[in-house]
CSV table of C-alpha atoms in Angstrom, one decimal:
chain,number,residue,atom,x,y,z
Y,1,GLU,CA,3.6,2.1,18.6
Y,2,ASP,CA,2.6,3.8,15.3
Y,3,GLN,CA,-1.0,3.3,14.4
Y,4,VAL,CA,-3.3,4.2,11.6
Y,5,THR,CA,-7.1,3.9,11.9
Y,6,GLN,CA,-9.5,4.6,9.0
Y,7,SER,CA,-13.2,5.2,9.4
Y,8,PRO,CA,-15.7,4.3,8.3
Y,9,GLU,CA,-14.9,0.8,7.1
Y,10,ALA,CA,-17.5,1.1,4.4
Y,11,LEU,CA,-19.4,4.1,2.9
Y,12,ARG,CA,-22.3,4.0,0.5
Y,13,LEU,CA,-23.1,7.3,-1.3
Y,14,GLN,CA,-25.6,8.4,-3.9
Y,15,GLU,CA,-24.0,10.0,-7.0
Y,16,GLY,CA,-23.5,13.7,-6.1
Y,17,GLU,CA,-23.6,13.2,-2.3
Y,18,SER,CA,-20.5,14.7,-0.9
Y,19,SER,CA,-18.8,13.1,2.1
Y,20,SER,CA,-15.4,12.7,4.0
Y,21,LEU,CA,-13.2,9.7,4.9
Y,22,ASN,CA,-11.2,9.9,8.0
Y,23,CYS,CA,-7.6,8.7,8.8
Y,24,SER,CA,-6.5,9.0,12.4
Y,25,TYR,CA,-2.9,8.4,13.3
Y,26,THR,CA,-0.4,8.2,16.1
Y,27,VAL,CA,3.2,8.3,14.9
Y,28,SER,CA,6.6,9.4,16.3
Y,29,GLY,CA,7.7,12.2,14.0
Y,30,LEU,CA,5.5,12.3,10.9
Y,31,ARG,CA,7.5,12.3,7.7
Y,32,GLY,CA,4.5,12.0,5.4
Y,33,LEU,CA,0.9,10.9,5.1
Y,34,PHE,CA,-0.2,9.2,1.9
Y,35,TRP,CA,-3.5,8.5,0.3
Y,36,TYR,CA,-3.9,5.7,-2.2
Y,37,ARG,CA,-6.9,4.4,-4.2
Y,38,GLN,CA,-7.2,0.6,-4.7
Y,39,ASP,CA,-9.6,-1.0,-7.2
Y,40,PRO,CA,-10.7,-4.6,-6.9
Y,41,GLY,CA,-7.9,-7.0,-8.0
Y,42,LYS,CA,-5.4,-4.1,-8.4
Y,43,GLY,CA,-2.6,-2.6,-6.5
Y,44,PRO,CA,-2.8,0.7,-4.6
Y,45,GLU,CA,-2.6,3.7,-6.8
Y,46,PHE,CA,-1.0,6.9,-5.4
Y,47,LEU,CA,-3.2,9.9,-4.9
Y,48,PHE,CA,-1.6,12.4,-2.5
Y,49,THR,CA,1.2,13.0,0.0
Y,50,LEU,CA,0.8,15.5,2.8
Y,51,TYR,CA,3.9,16.5,4.9
Y,52,SER,CA,2.7,18.9,7.5
Y,53,ALA,CA,-0.4,20.0,9.5
Y,54,GLY,CA,-2.4,22.5,7.6
Y,55,GLU,CA,-1.4,21.2,4.2
Y,56,GLU,CA,-4.2,20.5,1.6
Y,57,LYS,CA,-4.1,18.9,-1.9
Y,58,GLU,CA,-6.7,18.5,-4.5
Y,59,LYS,CA,-7.2,16.3,-7.5
Y,60,GLU,CA,-10.5,16.4,-9.4
Y,61,ARG,CA,-13.3,15.6,-6.9
Y,62,LEU,CA,-10.9,14.7,-4.1
Y,63,LYS,CA,-9.3,17.0,-1.5
Y,64,ALA,CA,-7.0,15.8,1.2
Y,65,THR,CA,-6.3,17.7,4.4
Y,66,LEU,CA,-4.0,17.1,7.4
Y,67,THR,CA,-4.0,18.0,11.0
Y,68,LYS,CA,-1.6,16.9,13.8
Y,69,LYS,CA,-3.8,13.9,14.6
Y,70,GLU,CA,-5.8,13.1,11.4
Y,71,SER,CA,-6.3,13.4,7.8
Y,72,PHE,CA,-9.5,13.8,5.8
Y,73,LEU,CA,-10.2,12.8,2.2
Y,74,HIS,CA,-13.2,14.9,1.1
Y,75,ILE,CA,-15.1,13.7,-2.0
Y,76,THR,CA,-17.2,16.4,-3.6
Y,77,ALA,CA,-20.1,15.3,-5.9
Y,78,PRO,CA,-18.8,11.8,-6.3
Y,79,LYS,CA,-19.4,9.7,-9.4
Y,80,PRO,CA,-19.8,5.9,-9.7
Y,81,GLU,CA,-16.2,5.7,-11.0
Y,82,ASP,CA,-15.0,7.0,-7.6
Y,83,SER,CA,-16.0,3.6,-6.1
Y,84,ALA,CA,-12.9,2.0,-4.7
Y,85,THR,CA,-11.1,1.3,-1.5
Y,86,TYR,CA,-9.1,4.3,-0.2
Y,87,LEU,CA,-6.0,3.6,1.8
Y,88,CYS,CA,-4.2,5.9,4.2
Y,89,ALA,CA,-0.5,5.4,5.2
Y,90,VAL,CA,1.9,7.2,7.4
Y,91,GLN,CA,5.6,7.3,7.5
Y,92,ALA,CA,7.4,7.9,10.7
Y,93,LYS,CA,10.8,9.4,11.5
Y,94,ASN,CA,12.2,5.9,11.6
Y,95,ASN,CA,11.0,5.4,8.0
Y,96,ASP,CA,8.5,2.7,9.1
Y,97,MET,CA,5.4,2.9,6.9
Y,98,ARG,CA,2.0,2.0,8.4
Y,99,PHE,CA,-1.1,1.4,6.4
Y,100,GLY,CA,-4.7,1.7,7.6
Y,101,ALA,CA,-7.2,-1.0,6.7
Y,102,GLY,CA,-9.0,1.2,4.3
Y,103,THR,CA,-12.4,2.6,3.6
Y,104,ARG,CA,-14.5,0.9,0.9
Y,105,LEU,CA,-16.5,3.5,-0.9
Y,106,THR,CA,-19.5,2.7,-3.1
Y,107,VAL,CA,-21.1,5.4,-5.2
Y,108,LYS,CA,-24.5,4.5,-6.6
Y,109,PRO,CA,-25.9,6.1,-9.7
A,1,ASN,CA,6.6,1.6,-19.2
A,2,ALA,CA,5.3,-1.5,-17.5
A,3,GLY,CA,6.0,-0.1,-14.0
A,4,VAL,CA,6.0,-2.9,-11.3
A,5,THR,CA,5.2,-6.4,-12.7
A,6,GLN,CA,4.3,-9.3,-10.4
A,7,THR,CA,4.0,-12.9,-11.4
A,8,PRO,CA,2.1,-15.1,-11.0
A,9,LYS,CA,-1.2,-13.4,-10.5
A,10,PHE,CA,-2.7,-16.4,-8.8
A,11,GLN,CA,-1.2,-19.5,-7.1
A,12,VAL,CA,-2.5,-22.4,-5.0
A,13,LEU,CA,0.0,-24.3,-2.9
A,14,LYS,CA,-0.1,-27.2,-0.5
A,15,THR,CA,1.2,-26.8,3.0
A,16,GLY,CA,5.0,-27.4,3.1
A,17,GLN,CA,5.6,-26.5,-0.6
A,18,SER,CA,8.0,-23.7,-1.5
A,19,MET,CA,7.7,-21.1,-4.2
A,20,THR,CA,9.0,-17.8,-5.4
A,21,LEU,CA,6.9,-14.7,-6.1
A,22,GLN,CA,8.5,-12.6,-8.8
A,23,CYS,CA,8.7,-8.8,-8.9
A,24,ALA,CA,10.3,-6.7,-11.5
A,25,GLN,CA,10.3,-2.9,-12.1
A,26,ASP,CA,11.5,-0.9,-15.1
A,27,MET,CA,11.7,2.5,-13.5
A,28,ASN,CA,15.3,2.1,-12.2
A,29,HIS,CA,14.0,2.5,-8.6
A,30,GLU,CA,16.5,1.8,-5.8
A,31,TYR,CA,13.9,1.0,-3.1
A,32,MET,CA,11.7,-2.1,-3.4
A,33,SER,CA,9.5,-3.7,-0.9
A,34,TRP,CA,7.0,-6.6,-0.3
A,35,TYR,CA,3.7,-6.3,1.6
A,36,ARG,CA,0.9,-8.7,2.4
A,37,GLN,CA,-2.7,-7.6,2.5
A,38,ASP,CA,-5.2,-9.5,4.6
A,39,PRO,CA,-8.9,-8.8,5.1
A,40,GLY,CA,-9.6,-6.1,7.7
A,41,MET,CA,-5.9,-5.3,8.1
A,42,GLY,CA,-3.6,-2.7,6.5
A,43,LEU,CA,-0.8,-3.6,4.2
A,44,ARG,CA,2.1,-5.1,6.3
A,45,LEU,CA,5.7,-4.8,5.3
A,46,ILE,CA,7.5,-8.2,4.9
A,47,HIS,CA,10.9,-7.3,3.6
A,48,TYR,CA,12.5,-4.3,1.8
A,49,SER,CA,15.6,-3.4,-0.1
A,50,VAL,CA,17.3,0.0,-0.5
A,51,GLY,CA,19.5,-1.2,-3.4
A,52,ALA,CA,21.1,-4.2,-5.1
A,53,GLY,CA,22.7,-6.5,-2.5
A,54,ILE,CA,21.0,-4.9,0.5
A,55,THR,CA,17.9,-6.3,2.1
A,56,ASP,CA,16.2,-5.9,5.5
A,57,GLN,CA,13.3,-7.2,7.5
A,58,GLY,CA,10.0,-5.5,7.9
A,59,GLU,CA,7.1,-6.0,10.3
A,60,VAL,CA,6.3,-9.6,9.4
A,61,PRO,CA,9.4,-11.4,7.9
A,62,ASN,CA,9.0,-14.9,9.4
A,63,GLY,CA,8.7,-17.6,6.8
A,64,TYR,CA,9.9,-15.4,3.9
A,65,ASN,CA,13.3,-14.8,2.3
A,66,VAL,CA,14.4,-12.2,-0.2
A,67,SER,CA,17.4,-11.3,-2.2
A,68,ARG,CA,18.3,-8.4,-4.5
A,69,SER,CA,20.9,-9.2,-7.1
A,70,THR,CA,19.8,-6.6,-9.6
A,71,THR,CA,18.1,-3.2,-9.4
A,72,GLU,CA,15.2,-4.5,-11.4
A,73,ASP,CA,14.2,-7.7,-9.6
A,74,PHE,CA,13.2,-8.4,-6.0
A,75,PRO,CA,11.8,-12.0,-5.6
A,76,LEU,CA,10.1,-13.2,-2.5
A,77,ARG,CA,10.6,-16.8,-1.4
A,78,LEU,CA,8.2,-18.9,0.7
A,79,LEU,CA,10.4,-21.6,2.3
A,80,SER,CA,7.7,-23.9,3.6
A,81,ALA,CA,4.2,-22.6,2.9
A,82,ALA,CA,1.7,-22.5,5.8
A,83,PRO,CA,-2.1,-21.8,5.7
A,84,SER,CA,-1.4,-18.5,7.6
A,85,GLN,CA,0.5,-17.3,4.6
A,86,THR,CA,-2.7,-17.3,2.5
A,87,SER,CA,-2.9,-13.6,1.4
A,88,VAL,CA,-2.5,-11.1,-1.4
A,89,TYR,CA,1.1,-10.1,-1.8
A,90,PHE,CA,2.1,-6.7,-3.3
A,91,CYS,CA,5.5,-5.5,-4.5
A,92,ALA,CA,6.3,-1.8,-4.5
A,93,SER,CA,9.1,0.5,-5.5
A,94,ARG,CA,10.2,4.1,-5.3
A,95,PRO,CA,13.1,6.2,-6.5
A,96,ARG,CA,16.3,6.9,-4.6
A,97,GLY,CA,16.0,10.0,-2.4
A,98,PRO,CA,13.9,11.1,0.5
A,99,SER,CA,12.1,8.1,2.0
A,100,ASN,CA,8.8,10.0,2.2
A,101,GLN,CA,8.2,9.6,-1.5
A,102,PRO,CA,5.1,7.6,-2.7
A,103,GLN,CA,5.6,4.0,-3.8
A,104,HIS,CA,4.4,2.4,-7.0
A,105,PHE,CA,2.7,-0.9,-6.5
A,106,GLY,CA,2.2,-4.0,-8.7
A,107,ASP,CA,-1.2,-5.6,-9.1
A,108,GLY,CA,-0.5,-8.4,-6.6
A,109,THR,CA,-0.2,-12.1,-6.4
A,110,ARG,CA,-3.1,-13.9,-4.8
A,111,LEU,CA,-1.8,-16.9,-2.9
A,112,SER,CA,-3.8,-19.7,-1.3
A,113,ILE,CA,-2.2,-22.3,0.9
A,114,LEU,CA,-4.2,-25.5,1.4
C-alpha cells in the first residue's frame, strides 16, 4: 500500500537556523511528489511539485529535493513567517494521492 | 479570483442530523475533490469528480454523498452525522490535464458532531 511518512512531527528553530524536513514514501509508480504549506485555520497552499529522482526546486528560503525513496524540504536561514505546517503528498500511477501527517515548524525570533 | 470557497467555516451538529458542506470554485477546473483532515493523520480523500456528472469514491467514502451538476460546485452531504465524522473538511480543485498537477484548496469547514 502507498505510504507517506513525514519527520519530524514538530521542529522548533531559532531564526536563521537552517534545517531540513523529511518525507519518506513508498508508492507504485511515482507520478509526482508535492509539498504544501498550511497555516493555522487555512487550507494547504501549493509550494512545489517534483516528478523524478534528482530533481530540485527552490523558492525563496525553501529548496525541495527528491530521491527514489524520500524528499527533503531544506529551509535556509528561516524567519518567523516561515512558521507553518508543511505537508508532503505523493501521487501514484493509479492517480491515488496520499498525504503525510505533516511537520509543524516553529521559527522563534 | 476567489479560488475555492467553502461554506460554512464552522458547524456543530447533533448525532443523526444531516447537512451539506458547500464548495465552489471560479477557476473552471474540471477536477474537484473532498478531503478530511484529522489530528496526526494526513489528508484523506473522501470523494472526487473529474467533471460535471461524474463522481467517484476515494479512500473514506462511507457516510458521505456527493453530486456534480455544474463545473463550479461540488457539495458534500453527510447523511446521518456521527461523532466519528468530527473533522476539518477541505475541498480542492485542479485543471483538466495531467493528474499530477497541484490542487488548489479552500480554507476548510470545521465540523463538530455532538
